[in-house]
Amino acid sequence: MTAALSRERSQVKDDEVRARFDGRGRVELIPGLSAAAKLGRIEDIAHALGYQRLAIENLGRAGTRLVYERDDGPQRAAAPS
């Protein structure tokens, strides 16, 4: 697989993750059996869009469920972006 194709596939997945953080108060993702790097990327996207991780639930063979909550507190509003 070429590097350009790999980046393109990664971008599509990033766009899919961003679409889930649509302003709702709570977002749940089940990324399957993802590598730590992908979970870190989801965390980065969530934080950038104003969400904080609430829980990580072990689903056994299905992987993990990541639960995020909208962070609209006063410290978030005052924090530089």
Tab-separated table of C-alpha atoms in Angstrom:
chain	number	residue	atom	x	y	z
A	1	MET	CA	0.000	0.000	0.000
A	2	THR	CA	1.423	3.384	-0.923
A	3	ALA	CA	1.879	6.128	1.652
A	4	ALA	CA	-0.616	8.387	-0.168
A	5	LEU	CA	-3.318	5.699	-0.113
A	6	SER	CA	-2.646	5.028	3.554
A	7	ARG	CA	-3.004	8.756	4.380
A	8	GLU	CA	-6.222	8.926	2.354
A	9	ARG	CA	-7.742	5.986	4.238
A	10	SER	CA	-6.642	7.509	7.534
A	11	GLN	CA	-8.280	10.827	6.577
A	12	VAL	CA	-11.576	9.086	5.788
A	13	LYS	CA	-11.547	7.412	9.178
A	14	ASP	CA	-10.729	10.728	10.885
A	15	ASP	CA	-13.694	12.295	9.085
A	16	GLU	CA	-15.957	9.459	10.269
A	17	VAL	CA	-14.805	10.006	13.861
A	18	ARG	CA	-15.299	13.791	13.618
A	19	ALA	CA	-18.825	13.258	12.316
A	20	ARG	CA	-19.755	11.359	15.493
A	21	PHE	CA	-18.859	14.386	17.652
A	22	ASP	CA	-21.799	16.415	16.385
A	23	GLY	CA	-22.579	18.524	19.447
A	24	ARG	CA	-24.529	15.925	21.400
A	25	GLY	CA	-23.891	15.841	25.135
A	26	ARG	CA	-22.666	12.240	25.068
A	27	VAL	CA	-20.963	10.237	22.327
A	28	GLU	CA	-20.186	6.500	22.334
A	29	LEU	CA	-17.743	4.917	19.906
A	30	ILE	CA	-16.864	1.261	19.428
A	31	PRO	CA	-13.696	1.333	17.326
A	32	GLY	CA	-13.275	-2.443	17.476
A	33	LEU	CA	-9.871	-3.976	18.058
A	34	SER	CA	-7.942	-0.807	17.316
A	35	ALA	CA	-4.309	-0.142	17.864
A	36	ALA	CA	-3.300	2.265	20.603
A	37	ALA	CA	-2.355	4.848	17.957
A	38	LYS	CA	-5.927	4.910	16.606
A	39	LEU	CA	-7.380	5.240	20.092
A	40	GLY	CA	-4.980	8.125	20.709
A	41	ARG	CA	-6.108	9.776	17.476
A	42	ILE	CA	-9.766	9.469	18.538
A	43	GLU	CA	-8.833	11.053	21.873
A	44	ASP	CA	-7.104	13.946	20.081
A	45	ILE	CA	-10.133	14.564	17.858
A	46	ALA	CA	-12.549	14.411	20.795
A	47	HIS	CA	-10.505	16.900	22.809
A	48	ALA	CA	-10.182	19.288	19.872
A	49	LEU	CA	-13.962	19.245	19.424
A	50	GLY	CA	-14.676	19.953	23.095
A	51	TYR	CA	-15.232	16.480	24.537
A	52	GLN	CA	-13.618	14.689	27.449
A	53	ARG	CA	-13.434	10.929	27.960
A	54	LEU	CA	-15.959	9.720	30.493
A	55	ALA	CA	-15.282	5.972	30.334
A	56	ILE	CA	-13.573	3.123	28.534
A	57	GLU	CA	-15.550	-0.120	28.681
A	58	ASN	CA	-14.030	-3.504	27.826
A	59	LEU	CA	-16.336	-5.400	25.451
A	60	GLY	CA	-14.195	-8.516	25.244
A	61	ARG	CA	-13.735	-9.738	21.677
A	62	ALA	CA	-15.605	-6.714	20.293
A	63	GLY	CA	-12.887	-4.398	21.603
A	64	THR	CA	-13.734	-1.340	23.656
A	65	ARG	CA	-16.462	1.249	23.949
A	66	LEU	CA	-15.242	4.812	24.357
A	67	VAL	CA	-17.683	7.189	26.032
A	68	TYR	CA	-17.182	10.930	25.734
A	69	GLU	CA	-19.057	13.822	27.281
A	70	ARG	CA	-19.294	17.394	26.034
A	71	ASP	CA	-17.030	19.671	28.078
A	72	ASP	CA	-18.815	23.020	28.206
A	73	GLY	CA	-17.501	24.108	31.608
A	74	PRO	CA	-16.101	27.584	32.233
A	75	GLN	CA	-12.483	26.362	32.167
A	76	ARG	CA	-12.995	24.903	28.676
A	77	ALA	CA	-14.467	28.185	27.406
A	78	ALA	CA	-11.477	30.120	28.771
A	79	ALA	CA	-8.835	27.692	27.539
A	80	PRO	CA	-6.843	28.712	24.451
A	81	SER	CA	-7.567	26.598	21.390
